[in-house]
Amino acid sequence: MTFFSLLLLLLAIGSNAGGIAIYWGQNGNEGTLQETCATGKYDYVILSFLATFGDGRTPMINLAGHCDPYSNGCTGLSSDIKSCQAKGVKVILSLGGASGSYSLTSSADAKQVATYLWNNFLGGQSSSRPLGPAVLDGIDFDIEGGTNQHWGELARFLSGYSNRGKKVYITAAPQCPFPDAWIGDALKTGVFDNVWVQFYNNPPCQYTQGDIGKLENAWKEWTSDIPATKIFLGLPASPEAAGTGFIPVADLKSKVLPFIKGSDKYGGVMLWSKYYDDQSGYSSSIKNDV
């Protein structure tokens, strides 16, 4: 192999290097946000969740045992967010979750929610920002209930704020059965930057006991049919983090990553969640291979 050929090969390998995204916020024993970013393991930290919003509801963030939003107790996270961003970590707020109370009833409702998110978490202005003055990097859609209506409009409205200066990252965490029942249509808008597909708790499309076939087929669908910038493999960080779908480190490295990293849309691995990653050390074990 000539030096030039070797250089091209190395560049090709480097271009498919991915990152690790982690969900933080649903367990008070998972360490602070600042500590999470200081580990150097994560490229994206997703704050979970803004669990109540839309249809006239008063928006409310739920960060489990970390802080009390009812007494403005989460504003102290602003310094943590800025610390993360100074390290190059993108900090994103996730909408929804499995047990939230949320829905959008109309285009006007989607516009109203987008305006609220811009003024209270992104680059806008509000006298009562729940996380303080820090400006988050984007909004994540973890929609697992309510209805499947108007999410695409919300995504478009939010994406439009990128024209005001700082880019607003738009991400989503659909289930791996294709298309996703809740935000499948929204994902066709072409405004999503990263889509971390949940390849767990979904036997028809997840990895099981050495069999990569179902995951391969689903991965091909997601990477070929969704116009997102990058697709991430969403996994539980430990066997306890989900009912099914955990991939042992050795299997991930030898079977799964070699296949999915061949895609131009490969973005990396998303893990649920920081608490379980602390217990298993999963991200540390895969960091150099992702």
XYZ file of C-alpha atoms in Angstrom:
290
model
C 0.000 0.000 0.000
C 1.383 3.403 -0.976
C 1.591 6.246 1.508
C -1.182 8.068 -0.366
C -3.474 5.025 -0.217
C -2.781 4.603 3.484
C -3.585 8.258 4.072
C -6.919 7.925 2.273
C -7.753 4.839 4.335
C -6.980 6.624 7.576
C -9.089 9.593 6.527
C -11.976 7.284 5.662
C -11.762 5.579 9.045
C -11.570 8.904 10.820
C -14.582 10.265 8.964
C -16.734 7.506 10.449
C -15.569 8.124 13.997
C -18.628 8.630 16.166
C -19.560 10.172 19.469
C -21.455 9.132 22.571
C -24.713 10.719 23.693
C -26.084 10.162 27.200
C -29.428 10.889 28.846
C -29.065 12.606 32.227
C -31.655 13.770 34.704
C -33.802 10.831 35.776
C -31.841 9.627 38.808
C -30.518 11.767 41.632
C -27.676 9.295 42.211
C -26.043 9.729 38.782
C -23.805 12.672 39.705
C -24.129 16.301 38.756
C -24.313 17.619 35.233
C -20.914 19.236 35.627
C -19.396 15.946 36.812
C -21.010 14.149 33.884
C -19.344 16.404 31.343
C -16.033 16.429 33.215
C -15.629 12.679 32.591
C -14.754 13.425 28.971
C -16.817 10.426 27.848
C -19.752 12.197 26.257
C -20.228 14.434 23.235
C -23.905 15.101 23.904
C -25.708 15.260 27.238
C -29.494 15.175 26.945
C -31.426 16.637 29.873
C -34.491 14.507 30.537
C -37.236 15.673 30.521
C -39.518 18.603 29.871
C -42.342 16.195 30.636
C -45.369 18.519 30.659
C -46.268 20.903 27.822
C -48.725 21.619 25.016
C -52.532 21.918 24.823
C -52.652 24.681 27.421
C -50.601 22.821 30.036
C -48.135 24.789 32.148
C -44.719 23.551 30.933
C -42.794 21.738 33.649
C -39.347 20.187 33.686
C -38.724 16.972 35.642
C -35.105 16.239 36.541
C -35.935 13.620 39.191
C -33.887 14.135 42.359
C -31.512 16.736 40.942
C -33.543 19.882 41.581
C -37.037 21.173 42.358
C -38.497 23.188 39.467
C -41.521 24.234 41.550
C -39.277 26.452 43.676
C -37.027 27.568 40.793
C -34.460 25.161 42.185
C -33.078 24.178 38.772
C -31.680 27.592 37.857
C -28.416 26.600 39.535
C -27.776 24.220 36.639
C -26.849 27.192 34.477
C -23.218 27.121 35.608
C -23.067 23.357 34.977
C -24.433 23.825 31.466
C -21.875 26.503 30.683
C -19.108 24.271 32.092
C -20.193 21.437 29.786
C -20.305 23.703 26.751
C -16.853 25.068 27.543
C -15.608 21.480 27.219
C -17.243 21.125 23.799
C -20.193 19.063 25.055
C -23.575 19.843 23.491
C -26.328 20.121 26.111
C -29.816 19.427 24.782
C -33.241 19.457 26.452
C -35.429 16.424 25.783
C -39.184 16.775 25.390
C -41.546 14.039 26.494
C -40.406 10.763 27.971
C -42.354 7.604 28.681
C -44.486 8.994 31.506
C -45.008 12.660 30.690
C -48.180 14.620 30.004
C -47.850 16.275 26.607
C -49.421 16.710 23.188
C -49.840 19.300 20.456
C -53.331 20.115 19.237
C -52.668 22.449 16.305
C -50.085 24.377 14.331
C -50.719 27.329 16.623
C -50.054 25.135 19.653
C -46.777 23.931 18.098
C -45.790 27.566 17.443
C -46.607 28.513 21.021
C -44.494 25.671 22.430
C -41.615 26.588 20.109
C -41.780 30.199 21.297
C -41.781 29.040 24.921
C -38.731 26.819 24.338
C -36.868 29.602 22.535
C -37.502 32.152 25.270
C -36.965 29.853 28.240
C -34.183 27.459 27.196
C -32.603 28.716 23.977
C -31.524 32.154 22.765
C -34.619 34.143 23.650
C -35.481 36.166 26.738
C -37.664 35.358 29.731
C -37.802 36.494 33.342
C -38.324 32.924 34.545
C -35.928 30.616 32.704
C -36.156 27.209 34.489
C -32.444 26.430 34.010
C -31.201 29.977 34.434
C -29.501 32.151 31.816
C -27.467 29.407 30.098
C -28.430 28.894 26.446
C -28.921 25.231 25.576
C -27.670 23.804 22.278
C -30.901 22.271 21.118
C -34.120 20.343 21.658
C -34.635 16.574 21.619
C -37.908 14.799 20.807
C -38.463 11.692 22.957
C -42.137 11.410 22.130
C -43.694 8.211 23.441
C -47.292 9.243 24.069
C -49.994 11.808 23.451
C -50.629 11.935 19.702
C -48.473 11.839 16.573
C -49.734 15.209 15.345
C -47.845 18.505 14.771
C -44.375 17.360 15.892
C -42.967 18.126 12.465
C -44.303 21.665 12.687
C -42.697 22.096 16.112
C -39.389 20.849 14.708
C -39.577 23.295 11.787
C -40.397 26.223 14.060
C -37.448 25.377 16.319
C -35.101 24.875 13.394
C -36.020 28.333 12.143
C -34.443 29.890 15.223
C -31.036 28.839 13.922
C -31.324 31.824 11.597
C -31.007 34.134 14.600
C -27.376 33.260 15.281
C -26.448 30.205 17.325
C -27.467 26.934 15.697
C -30.349 25.108 17.356
C -29.730 21.358 17.181
C -32.861 19.273 16.607
C -32.622 15.636 17.693
C -34.990 12.733 18.321
C -35.149 9.335 20.003
C -37.621 7.165 18.067
C -38.199 3.467 18.648
C -36.488 1.178 16.145
C -39.624 -0.312 14.510
C -39.822 1.661 11.270
C -41.464 4.102 10.899
C -41.808 5.371 14.456
C -45.451 5.486 15.544
C -45.183 8.875 17.231
C -42.745 11.016 15.225
C -42.298 9.045 12.031
C -43.832 11.820 9.936
C -41.898 14.553 11.746
C -38.617 12.832 10.956
C -39.318 13.268 7.245
C -39.055 17.061 7.522
C -35.277 17.009 7.022
C -34.591 19.397 9.926
C -33.280 16.786 12.379
C -29.540 16.776 13.012
C -29.134 13.630 15.106
C -31.569 10.737 15.485
C -30.695 8.289 18.270
C -32.846 5.279 17.493
C -33.831 3.153 20.496
C -32.690 -0.351 19.574
C -33.959 -1.803 22.859
C -37.262 -2.981 24.312
C -38.154 -3.688 20.676
C -37.482 -7.381 19.858
C -38.457 -7.106 16.154
C -35.503 -4.813 15.404
C -32.925 -5.230 18.157
C -29.833 -7.362 18.683
C -30.498 -10.692 20.381
C -28.011 -13.363 21.517
C -25.493 -13.046 18.730
C -28.094 -12.413 16.004
C -27.472 -9.096 14.268
C -29.915 -9.667 11.395
C -32.919 -7.752 12.764
C -30.780 -4.838 13.856
C -29.024 -4.743 10.472
C -32.310 -4.594 8.584
C -33.691 -1.846 10.801
C -30.440 0.150 10.626
C -30.564 0.051 6.820
C -34.119 1.409 6.873
C -33.285 4.234 9.257
C -30.146 5.310 7.441
C -31.670 5.144 3.959
C -35.150 6.577 4.545
C -34.704 9.305 7.184
C -33.162 12.594 5.972
C -31.277 13.272 9.211
C -27.630 14.303 9.323
C -26.562 11.450 11.604
C -28.133 8.276 12.978
C -27.034 6.932 16.363
C -27.401 3.424 17.786
C -29.464 3.812 20.956
C -28.669 1.220 23.633
C -29.210 0.549 27.332
C -25.990 1.184 29.264
C -26.505 -1.972 31.322
C -28.805 -5.019 31.335
C -30.799 -3.357 34.133
C -31.415 -0.202 32.091
C -33.995 -1.866 29.830
C -36.097 -4.990 29.615
C -34.323 -6.260 26.485
C -31.758 -5.139 23.944
C -28.550 -4.845 25.942
C -25.498 -5.640 23.782
C -22.405 -6.961 25.592
C -19.326 -4.847 24.914
C -17.515 -7.667 23.099
C -20.469 -8.215 20.756
C -20.860 -4.502 20.106
C -17.202 -4.185 19.130
C -16.914 -7.362 17.071
C -20.323 -7.613 15.398
C -22.395 -4.442 15.532
C -20.009 -1.496 15.205
C -18.132 -2.917 12.189
C -21.454 -3.071 10.348
C -23.077 0.241 11.306
C -19.874 2.280 10.978
C -19.935 1.523 7.263
C -22.805 3.983 6.870
C -22.114 7.597 5.927
C -24.866 8.577 8.354
C -23.308 6.796 11.313
C -23.096 9.227 14.217
C -22.190 7.095 17.205
C -23.937 5.493 20.178
C -26.610 6.867 22.506
C -26.856 5.381 25.995
C -29.722 5.257 28.463
C -28.767 6.493 30.953
C -26.015 8.190 32.995
C -27.020 6.333 36.175
C -26.723 2.929 34.515
C -23.531 3.906 32.726
C -22.020 4.733 36.099
C -22.812 1.209 37.265
C -21.557 -0.614 34.188
C -18.746 1.558 32.837
C -20.139 0.848 29.364
C -19.133 4.152 27.784
C -15.562 3.824 29.049
C -15.361 0.371 27.481
C -16.511 1.515 24.035
C -15.228 5.109 23.860
C -12.214 4.320 21.677
C -14.188 2.061 19.349
C -17.196 4.249 18.665
